CSV table of C-alpha atoms in Angstrom, one decimal:
chain,number,residue,atom,x,y,z
A,1,MET,CA,-141.9,159.8,113.2
A,2,LEU,CA,-139.7,162.0,115.4
A,3,ALA,CA,-139.0,165.5,114.4
A,4,ASP,CA,-136.0,166.0,112.1
A,5,THR,CA,-133.8,167.6,114.8
A,6,ALA,CA,-130.2,167.4,115.8
A,7,ASP,CA,-131.3,164.7,118.3
A,8,THR,CA,-132.1,162.3,115.3
A,9,LEU,CA,-129.5,160.8,113.0
A,10,SER,CA,-131.3,162.4,110.1
A,11,GLY,CA,-131.0,165.8,111.7
A,12,TRP,CA,-127.4,165.2,112.6
A,13,LEU,CA,-126.7,164.4,108.9
A,14,ARG,CA,-128.4,167.6,107.6
A,15,GLU,CA,-127.4,170.0,110.4
A,16,THR,CA,-123.9,168.8,111.6
A,17,LEU,CA,-122.1,166.3,109.4
A,18,LEU,CA,-122.7,167.5,105.9
A,19,PRO,CA,-122.7,171.3,106.5
A,20,GLY,CA,-119.5,171.0,108.6
A,21,TRP,CA,-117.7,169.0,105.9
A,22,LEU,CA,-119.0,171.3,103.2
A,23,ALA,CA,-117.3,174.2,105.0
A,24,ARG,CA,-114.1,172.3,105.6
A,25,VAL,CA,-113.4,170.9,102.1
A,26,TYR,CA,-115.2,173.1,99.6
A,27,ASP,CA,-114.1,176.6,98.5
A,28,PRO,CA,-115.6,177.8,95.3
A,29,THR,CA,-112.5,179.9,94.6
A,30,ARG,CA,-110.1,177.0,94.8
A,31,PRO,CA,-110.0,174.0,92.4
A,32,GLY,CA,-111.1,170.6,93.6
A,33,PHE,CA,-111.6,169.8,97.3
A,34,VAL,CA,-109.4,169.6,100.3
A,35,GLU,CA,-108.4,165.9,100.6
A,36,MET,CA,-106.8,165.5,104.0
A,37,LEU,CA,-107.3,167.2,107.4
A,38,GLU,CA,-104.9,167.5,110.3
A,39,PRO,CA,-105.9,165.5,113.4
A,40,GLY,CA,-107.4,168.6,114.9
A,41,GLY,CA,-109.6,169.3,111.9
A,42,ALA,CA,-107.5,172.0,110.1
A,43,ALA,CA,-107.1,171.6,106.3
A,44,SER,CA,-103.9,170.1,105.0
A,45,GLY,CA,-101.8,172.6,103.1
A,46,SER,CA,-101.3,170.2,100.2
A,47,ASP,CA,-102.4,171.2,96.7
A,48,ILE,CA,-102.5,167.5,95.6
A,49,ARG,CA,-105.9,166.5,94.1
A,50,SER,CA,-106.9,163.0,93.1
A,51,THR,CA,-109.6,161.5,90.8
A,52,LEU,CA,-110.7,159.2,93.6
A,53,VAL,CA,-111.3,161.9,96.3
A,54,THR,CA,-112.9,164.3,93.8
A,55,ALA,CA,-115.3,161.6,92.6
A,56,ARG,CA,-116.2,160.5,96.2
A,57,LEU,CA,-116.9,164.0,97.3
A,58,THR,CA,-118.9,164.8,94.2
A,59,TYR,CA,-121.0,161.8,95.2
A,60,VAL,CA,-121.2,163.0,98.8
A,61,PHE,CA,-122.5,166.5,97.9
A,62,SER,CA,-124.9,165.1,95.3
A,63,HIS,CA,-126.4,162.9,98.0
A,64,ALA,CA,-126.4,165.8,100.4
A,65,HIS,CA,-128.4,167.9,98.0
A,66,LEU,CA,-131.0,165.1,97.8
A,67,LEU,CA,-131.1,165.2,101.6
A,68,GLY,CA,-131.8,168.9,101.5
A,69,VAL,CA,-128.5,170.4,102.5
A,70,PRO,CA,-128.2,174.0,101.3
A,71,GLY,CA,-125.3,174.7,98.9
A,72,ALA,CA,-124.5,171.0,98.4
A,73,LEU,CA,-125.4,171.0,94.7
A,74,ASP,CA,-123.1,173.9,94.0
A,75,ALA,CA,-120.3,171.9,95.6
A,76,ALA,CA,-121.2,168.8,93.6
A,77,ARG,CA,-121.1,170.9,90.4
A,78,HIS,CA,-117.7,172.2,91.5
A,79,GLY,CA,-116.4,168.7,91.9
A,80,MET,CA,-117.8,167.5,88.7
A,81,THR,CA,-116.2,170.4,86.8
A,82,PHE,CA,-112.8,169.7,88.3
A,83,LEU,CA,-113.2,166.0,87.7
A,84,TRP,CA,-114.1,166.4,84.1
A,85,GLU,CA,-112.0,169.4,83.1
A,86,THR,CA,-108.8,168.7,85.1
A,87,CYS,CA,-108.6,165.1,86.4
A,88,ARG,CA,-109.7,164.0,82.9
A,89,ARG,CA,-106.9,164.7,80.4
A,90,PRO,CA,-107.3,165.9,76.8
A,91,ASP,CA,-106.9,162.3,75.6
A,92,GLY,CA,-110.0,161.2,77.7
A,93,ARG,CA,-108.0,159.4,80.4
A,94,PHE,CA,-108.3,160.3,84.0
A,95,CYS,CA,-105.0,160.9,85.8
A,96,TYR,CA,-104.4,159.3,89.2
A,97,ARG,CA,-103.2,162.6,90.8
A,98,CYS,CA,-102.7,166.2,89.8
A,99,ARG,CA,-102.2,169.5,91.5
A,100,ALA,CA,-104.9,172.1,92.0
A,101,SER,CA,-103.3,174.0,89.1
A,102,GLY,CA,-103.9,171.0,86.8
A,103,GLU,CA,-100.3,169.8,86.6
A,104,VAL,CA,-100.3,166.0,86.3
A,105,VAL,CA,-98.4,164.2,89.1
A,106,ASP,CA,-99.3,160.6,88.2
A,107,THR,CA,-100.6,159.9,84.7
A,108,ARG,CA,-102.0,156.3,85.2
A,109,SER,CA,-105.7,155.7,84.9
A,110,ASP,CA,-106.8,153.5,87.8
A,111,PHE,CA,-109.8,151.1,87.7
A,112,TYR,CA,-110.7,151.7,91.3
A,113,ASP,CA,-110.8,155.5,90.7
A,114,LEU,CA,-112.9,155.1,87.5
A,115,ALA,CA,-115.5,153.0,89.4
A,116,PHE,CA,-116.0,156.0,91.7
A,117,VAL,CA,-116.1,158.4,88.7
A,118,LEU,CA,-119.0,156.3,87.5
A,119,PHE,CA,-120.6,156.2,90.9
A,120,SER,CA,-120.4,160.0,91.2
A,121,LEU,CA,-121.9,160.5,87.7
A,122,GLY,CA,-124.9,158.3,88.7
A,123,TRP,CA,-125.6,160.3,91.8
A,124,PHE,CA,-124.9,163.7,90.2
A,125,ALA,CA,-127.4,162.8,87.5
A,126,ARG,CA,-130.0,162.1,90.2
A,127,ALA,CA,-129.2,165.3,92.1
A,128,SER,CA,-128.9,167.7,89.1
A,129,GLY,CA,-131.1,166.1,86.5
A,130,ASP,CA,-128.2,166.6,84.1
A,131,GLY,CA,-128.5,164.0,81.3
A,132,LEU,CA,-125.0,164.8,80.2
A,133,ALA,CA,-123.7,162.9,83.3
A,134,LEU,CA,-125.3,159.7,82.0
A,135,ALA,CA,-123.7,160.2,78.5
A,136,ARG,CA,-120.3,160.7,80.3
A,137,ALA,CA,-120.8,157.5,82.3
A,138,GLU,CA,-121.1,155.6,79.0
A,139,GLU,CA,-117.9,157.2,77.8
A,140,VAL,CA,-116.0,156.2,81.0
A,141,MET,CA,-117.4,152.7,80.9
A,142,GLY,CA,-116.4,152.4,77.3
A,143,PHE,CA,-112.8,153.2,78.3
A,144,ILE,CA,-112.9,150.5,81.1
A,145,GLU,CA,-114.3,147.9,78.7
A,146,THR,CA,-111.9,148.6,75.9
A,147,GLN,CA,-108.7,149.6,77.6
A,148,LEU,CA,-108.8,147.7,80.9
A,149,ALA,CA,-110.7,144.5,80.1
A,150,HIS,CA,-108.7,141.4,81.0
A,151,PRO,CA,-108.8,138.1,78.9
A,152,ASP,CA,-109.3,136.1,82.1
A,153,GLY,CA,-112.3,138.1,83.2
A,154,GLY,CA,-112.8,141.4,84.9
A,155,PHE,CA,-110.5,144.4,84.5
A,156,ARG,CA,-106.9,145.3,85.0
A,157,GLU,CA,-105.9,147.4,88.0
A,158,ASP,CA,-104.8,150.3,85.9
A,159,THR,CA,-103.2,151.3,82.6
A,160,LEU,CA,-99.8,150.0,83.9
A,161,GLY,CA,-101.1,146.5,84.5
A,162,THR,CA,-100.2,146.6,88.2
A,163,LEU,CA,-100.4,143.4,90.2
A,164,PRO,CA,-101.9,141.9,92.3
A,165,ARG,CA,-105.4,142.1,90.9
A,166,ARG,CA,-108.1,142.9,93.5
A,167,GLN,CA,-111.7,142.2,94.1
A,168,ASN,CA,-112.2,145.7,95.6
A,169,PRO,CA,-112.5,147.8,92.4
A,170,HIS,CA,-114.8,145.2,90.9
A,171,MET,CA,-117.1,145.6,93.9
A,172,HIS,CA,-117.2,149.3,93.5
A,173,LEU,CA,-117.9,149.0,89.8
A,174,LEU,CA,-121.0,146.9,90.9
A,175,GLU,CA,-122.0,149.7,93.2
A,176,ALA,CA,-121.6,152.2,90.3
A,177,CYS,CA,-123.6,150.1,87.9
A,178,HIS,CA,-126.5,149.9,90.5
A,179,ALA,CA,-126.4,153.7,90.9
A,180,LEU,CA,-126.4,154.3,87.1
A,181,ALA,CA,-129.2,151.8,86.6
A,182,GLU,CA,-131.3,153.6,89.1
A,183,ALA,CA,-130.4,157.0,87.7
A,184,SER,CA,-131.0,156.2,84.1
A,185,GLY,CA,-133.4,153.2,83.9
A,186,ASP,CA,-131.0,151.7,81.4
A,187,ARG,CA,-130.9,148.0,81.9
A,188,ARG,CA,-127.4,147.7,80.3
A,189,TRP,CA,-126.0,148.8,83.7
A,190,LEU,CA,-127.8,145.9,85.3
A,191,ALA,CA,-126.4,143.5,82.7
A,192,ARG,CA,-122.9,144.8,83.5
A,193,ALA,CA,-123.7,144.3,87.2
A,194,ASP,CA,-124.8,140.7,86.6
A,195,THR,CA,-121.4,140.1,84.9
A,196,ILE,CA,-119.5,141.4,88.0
A,197,VAL,CA,-121.5,139.3,90.4
A,198,ALA,CA,-120.9,136.2,88.3
A,199,LEU,CA,-117.2,137.0,88.2
A,200,MET,CA,-117.2,137.3,92.0
A,201,ARG,CA,-118.8,133.9,92.4
A,202,ARG,CA,-116.6,132.2,89.8
A,203,ARG,CA,-113.2,133.8,90.6
A,204,MET,CA,-113.1,135.6,94.0
A,205,LEU,CA,-115.2,133.4,96.3
A,206,ASP,CA,-113.5,130.7,98.3
A,207,GLU,CA,-116.1,127.9,98.2
A,208,ALA,CA,-114.4,126.0,101.0
A,209,THR,CA,-114.9,128.8,103.6
A,210,ASP,CA,-117.5,131.1,102.0
A,211,SER,CA,-114.9,133.9,102.2
A,212,LEU,CA,-113.9,136.5,99.7
A,213,GLY,CA,-110.2,136.8,98.6
A,214,GLU,CA,-108.7,140.2,98.2
A,215,PHE,CA,-105.6,139.7,96.1
A,216,PHE,CA,-105.1,137.6,92.9
A,217,GLY,CA,-102.7,136.8,90.1
A,218,GLU,CA,-103.3,137.6,86.4
A,219,ASP,CA,-105.4,134.4,86.0
A,220,TRP,CA,-107.4,134.9,89.3
A,221,SER,CA,-105.2,132.4,91.1
A,222,ALA,CA,-104.7,133.2,94.8
A,223,TRP,CA,-101.9,135.6,95.4
A,224,PRO,CA,-99.0,134.1,97.4
A,225,GLU,CA,-99.1,134.2,101.1
A,226,PRO,CA,-99.3,136.2,103.3
A,227,ARG,CA,-101.4,138.6,101.2
A,228,GLY,CA,-103.2,135.8,99.5
A,229,LEU,CA,-104.7,134.8,102.9
A,230,VAL,CA,-106.2,138.2,103.7
A,231,ARG,CA,-109.9,138.4,104.2
A,232,GLU,CA,-111.4,141.8,105.1
A,233,PRO,CA,-114.6,141.5,107.1
A,234,GLY,CA,-115.6,145.0,106.0
A,235,HIS,CA,-115.7,143.9,102.4
A,236,HIS,CA,-117.8,140.9,103.2
A,237,TYR,CA,-120.3,143.2,104.8
A,238,GLU,CA,-120.1,145.7,101.9
A,239,TRP,CA,-120.7,142.9,99.4
A,240,THR,CA,-123.6,141.7,101.5
A,241,TRP,CA,-125.3,145.0,101.2
A,242,LEU,CA,-124.7,145.2,97.5
A,243,LEU,CA,-125.9,141.7,96.8
A,244,TYR,CA,-129.2,142.2,98.6
A,245,HIS,CA,-129.7,145.3,96.4
A,246,HIS,CA,-128.6,143.4,93.4
A,247,GLU,CA,-131.5,141.0,94.1
A,248,ARG,CA,-133.8,144.0,94.5
A,249,LEU,CA,-132.8,145.4,91.1
A,250,THR,CA,-132.5,142.2,89.1
A,251,HIS,CA,-134.6,139.6,91.0
A,252,SER,CA,-131.6,137.3,91.2
A,253,ALA,CA,-132.3,134.6,93.7
A,254,SER,CA,-128.6,133.6,93.6
A,255,ALA,CA,-127.5,137.0,94.7
A,256,ARG,CA,-129.4,136.5,98.0
A,257,ILE,CA,-127.6,133.2,98.5
A,258,ASP,CA,-124.3,134.8,97.9
A,259,ALA,CA,-125.1,137.6,100.4
A,260,ARG,CA,-126.0,135.0,103.1
A,261,ARG,CA,-122.7,133.2,102.5
A,262,LEU,CA,-120.5,136.2,102.8
A,263,TYR,CA,-122.4,137.6,105.7
A,264,GLY,CA,-122.3,134.2,107.4
A,265,PHE,CA,-118.5,134.1,107.1
A,266,ALA,CA,-118.0,137.5,108.6
A,267,GLU,CA,-120.5,136.8,111.4
A,268,ARG,CA,-118.8,133.5,112.3
A,269,HIS,CA,-115.6,135.4,113.1
A,270,ARG,CA,-117.3,138.6,114.3
A,271,ASP,CA,-115.8,138.6,117.8
A,272,GLN,CA,-112.2,137.9,116.9
A,273,GLY,CA,-109.6,140.3,118.3
A,274,LYS,CA,-109.5,142.4,121.4
A,275,THR,CA,-111.8,145.2,120.1
A,276,HIS,CA,-115.6,145.0,119.6
A,277,PRO,CA,-115.5,147.0,116.3
A,278,VAL,CA,-115.1,145.1,113.1
A,279,ILE,CA,-111.4,144.5,112.7
A,280,ASN,CA,-109.4,145.0,109.6
A,281,GLU,CA,-108.1,141.5,108.5
A,282,ILE,CA,-108.5,137.9,109.2
A,283,ASP,CA,-107.5,134.7,107.4
A,284,PRO,CA,-109.9,132.1,105.8
A,285,ASN,CA,-110.1,130.3,109.1
A,286,GLY,CA,-110.8,133.4,111.1
A,287,ALA,CA,-107.4,133.9,112.6
A,288,VAL,CA,-106.6,137.6,113.2
A,289,LEU,CA,-104.1,139.1,110.8
A,290,ASN,CA,-104.7,142.7,111.6
A,291,GLY,CA,-106.6,143.4,114.8
A,292,ALA,CA,-106.8,147.1,114.4
A,293,ALA,CA,-110.1,148.6,113.3
A,294,LEU,CA,-110.6,151.3,110.7
A,295,LEU,CA,-113.8,153.4,110.7
A,296,TRP,CA,-115.0,152.3,107.2
A,297,PRO,CA,-115.6,148.6,108.2
A,298,GLN,CA,-117.9,149.8,110.9
A,299,THR,CA,-120.0,151.7,108.4
A,300,GLU,CA,-120.2,148.7,106.1
A,301,TYR,CA,-121.3,146.5,109.0
A,302,LEU,CA,-124.1,149.0,109.6
A,303,LYS,CA,-125.2,148.8,106.0
A,304,ALA,CA,-125.1,145.0,106.0
A,305,LEU,CA,-127.3,145.1,109.2
A,306,VAL,CA,-129.8,147.4,107.4
A,307,ALA,CA,-129.9,145.0,104.5
A,308,ARG,CA,-130.5,142.0,106.7
A,309,ILE,CA,-133.3,143.8,108.5
A,310,GLU,CA,-134.9,145.0,105.2
A,311,PHE,CA,-134.6,141.9,103.1
A,312,GLU,CA,-134.5,139.1,105.7
A,313,GLY,CA,-136.5,140.5,108.6
A,314,ASP,CA,-133.4,139.5,110.7
A,315,GLU,CA,-134.3,140.2,114.4
A,316,ILE,CA,-130.7,139.7,115.5
A,317,ALA,CA,-129.5,142.3,113.1
A,318,THR,CA,-132.2,144.6,114.5
A,319,THR,CA,-130.8,144.3,118.0
A,320,ARG,CA,-127.2,144.8,116.8
A,321,LEU,CA,-127.9,147.9,114.7
A,322,ASP,CA,-128.4,150.4,117.5
A,323,GLY,CA,-125.5,148.9,119.5
A,324,HIS,CA,-123.0,149.2,116.6
A,325,LEU,CA,-124.2,152.7,115.7
A,326,ARG,CA,-123.5,153.7,119.3
A,327,LEU,CA,-120.1,152.0,119.2
A,328,MET,CA,-119.2,153.9,116.0
A,329,PHE,CA,-120.0,157.3,117.6
A,330,ASP,CA,-118.4,156.4,121.0
A,331,ARG,CA,-115.2,155.1,119.5
A,332,PHE,CA,-114.7,156.9,116.1
A,333,VAL,CA,-117.1,159.8,115.3
A,334,ASP,CA,-117.4,163.1,117.2
A,335,ARG,CA,-121.0,163.9,117.5
A,336,LYS,CA,-120.4,167.7,117.8
A,337,THR,CA,-118.1,168.2,114.8
A,338,GLY,CA,-118.6,165.2,112.5
A,339,LEU,CA,-114.8,164.7,112.6
A,340,TRP,CA,-113.6,161.1,113.2
A,341,ILE,CA,-110.7,159.0,114.4
A,342,ASN,CA,-109.9,156.9,111.4
A,343,GLN,CA,-108.5,153.9,113.2
A,344,ILE,CA,-108.1,152.4,116.6
A,345,ASP,CA,-105.4,149.8,117.4
A,346,SER,CA,-105.9,146.2,118.6
A,347,ALA,CA,-106.1,147.4,122.2
A,348,GLY,CA,-108.8,149.8,121.4
A,349,GLN,CA,-106.7,153.0,121.6
A,350,ALA,CA,-107.1,155.8,119.1
A,351,ILE,CA,-104.4,156.2,116.5
A,352,ILE,CA,-103.8,159.9,116.0
A,353,GLU,CA,-103.2,160.6,112.4
A,354,PRO,CA,-104.4,162.9,109.6
A,355,VAL,CA,-108.1,162.4,108.7
A,356,PRO,CA,-108.7,161.1,105.1
A,357,VAL,CA,-111.6,163.0,103.7
A,358,ARG,CA,-112.4,160.1,101.3
A,359,VAL,CA,-114.0,158.2,104.3
A,360,LEU,CA,-116.9,160.6,104.3
A,361,TYR,CA,-118.4,158.6,101.5
A,362,HIS,CA,-118.6,155.5,103.8
A,363,LEU,CA,-120.0,157.5,106.8
A,364,LEU,CA,-122.7,159.3,104.8
A,365,LEU,CA,-123.9,156.3,103.0
A,366,ALA,CA,-124.2,154.1,106.1
A,367,CYS,CA,-126.1,156.8,108.1
A,368,ALA,CA,-128.3,157.6,105.1
A,369,GLU,CA,-129.2,153.9,104.8
A,370,ILE,CA,-130.2,153.7,108.5
A,371,VAL,CA,-132.3,156.9,108.1
A,372,ARG,CA,-133.9,155.5,104.9
A,373,LEU,CA,-135.0,152.3,106.8
A,374,ARG,CA,-135.7,153.9,110.2
A,375,PRO,CA,-136.3,157.7,109.8
A,376,GLU,CA,-136.9,158.0,113.6
A,377,THR,CA,-133.5,156.7,114.6
A,378,ARG,CA,-132.0,158.8,117.4
A,379,LEU,CA,-128.4,160.0,117.5
A,380,PRO,CA,-126.8,157.7,120.0
């Protein structure tokens, strides 16, 4: 094994990426975290805070602590305190957005956000050993199951009943259930995970193309075109990674079959568009709908490749992993600072815009998965 230095991906995580972002977004004297950076890396002056970003960064710093980053657990505790004492209202509901002062800006409770609250609680429990986090997770899941459950299966988008319904928050609830099962040893979380996988197979999967729809009506019918045609390759890769780990945790043979189908669809259309990165949107036949490329689908492709190597012994995935990791650093992520370009256009040119801090969740988890599988991986 190579030394854990800045020349390795592991060293870069511990010495550059995570300490740098800890300094940028966390101030123990200010509530919550900075949620957006200017293109040059300066913190946005906004005092808006959200349940989503607070939860994602609480996860990030919990994971960072487990990787040995000094000060990360204090930041995770800071996030958990803000999440539970400010984002969560006296009636037990989490608001969508508030100000650093605690003033509520948007009162709705959002399913996608709550999935990440659960995910952060699972990782915080692992990092801190705090059993209260697991009890809180049951409380949040109880709210989802009683207040957001939909008679046609799955959960509503939010407490307003917003449409269209989406697969995406269900996918992240699956991820949260896995994290909480591993943190607690409680198999109820795996039973919940089984239900979500079954829902995906029954309601979200297009059997004709092995593709995954994004937007749906109340009864899970396809949303009208053009949105109803959208297929996001990044989500196919994200589900691929989750389904292989669902098999690991539950011994579900059908989960592996589902993973292969979704990965196969994304790979069949892998080279569409003018850019080599994973593009944002295609239709069920692979025609390009949005040929730009965000950073996060690149990270999900890396995770899917790791899963294919780990669970299938896929030699093609092995050859692609190093190349796509290099592409991600060459086109999106600055090695020296850990800052990133969030999106490139269909011609491969960087789109200069503010940097959403929430994407750190994707970048950390992808790099950590590579390091877990191949600790010796060099920084490209």
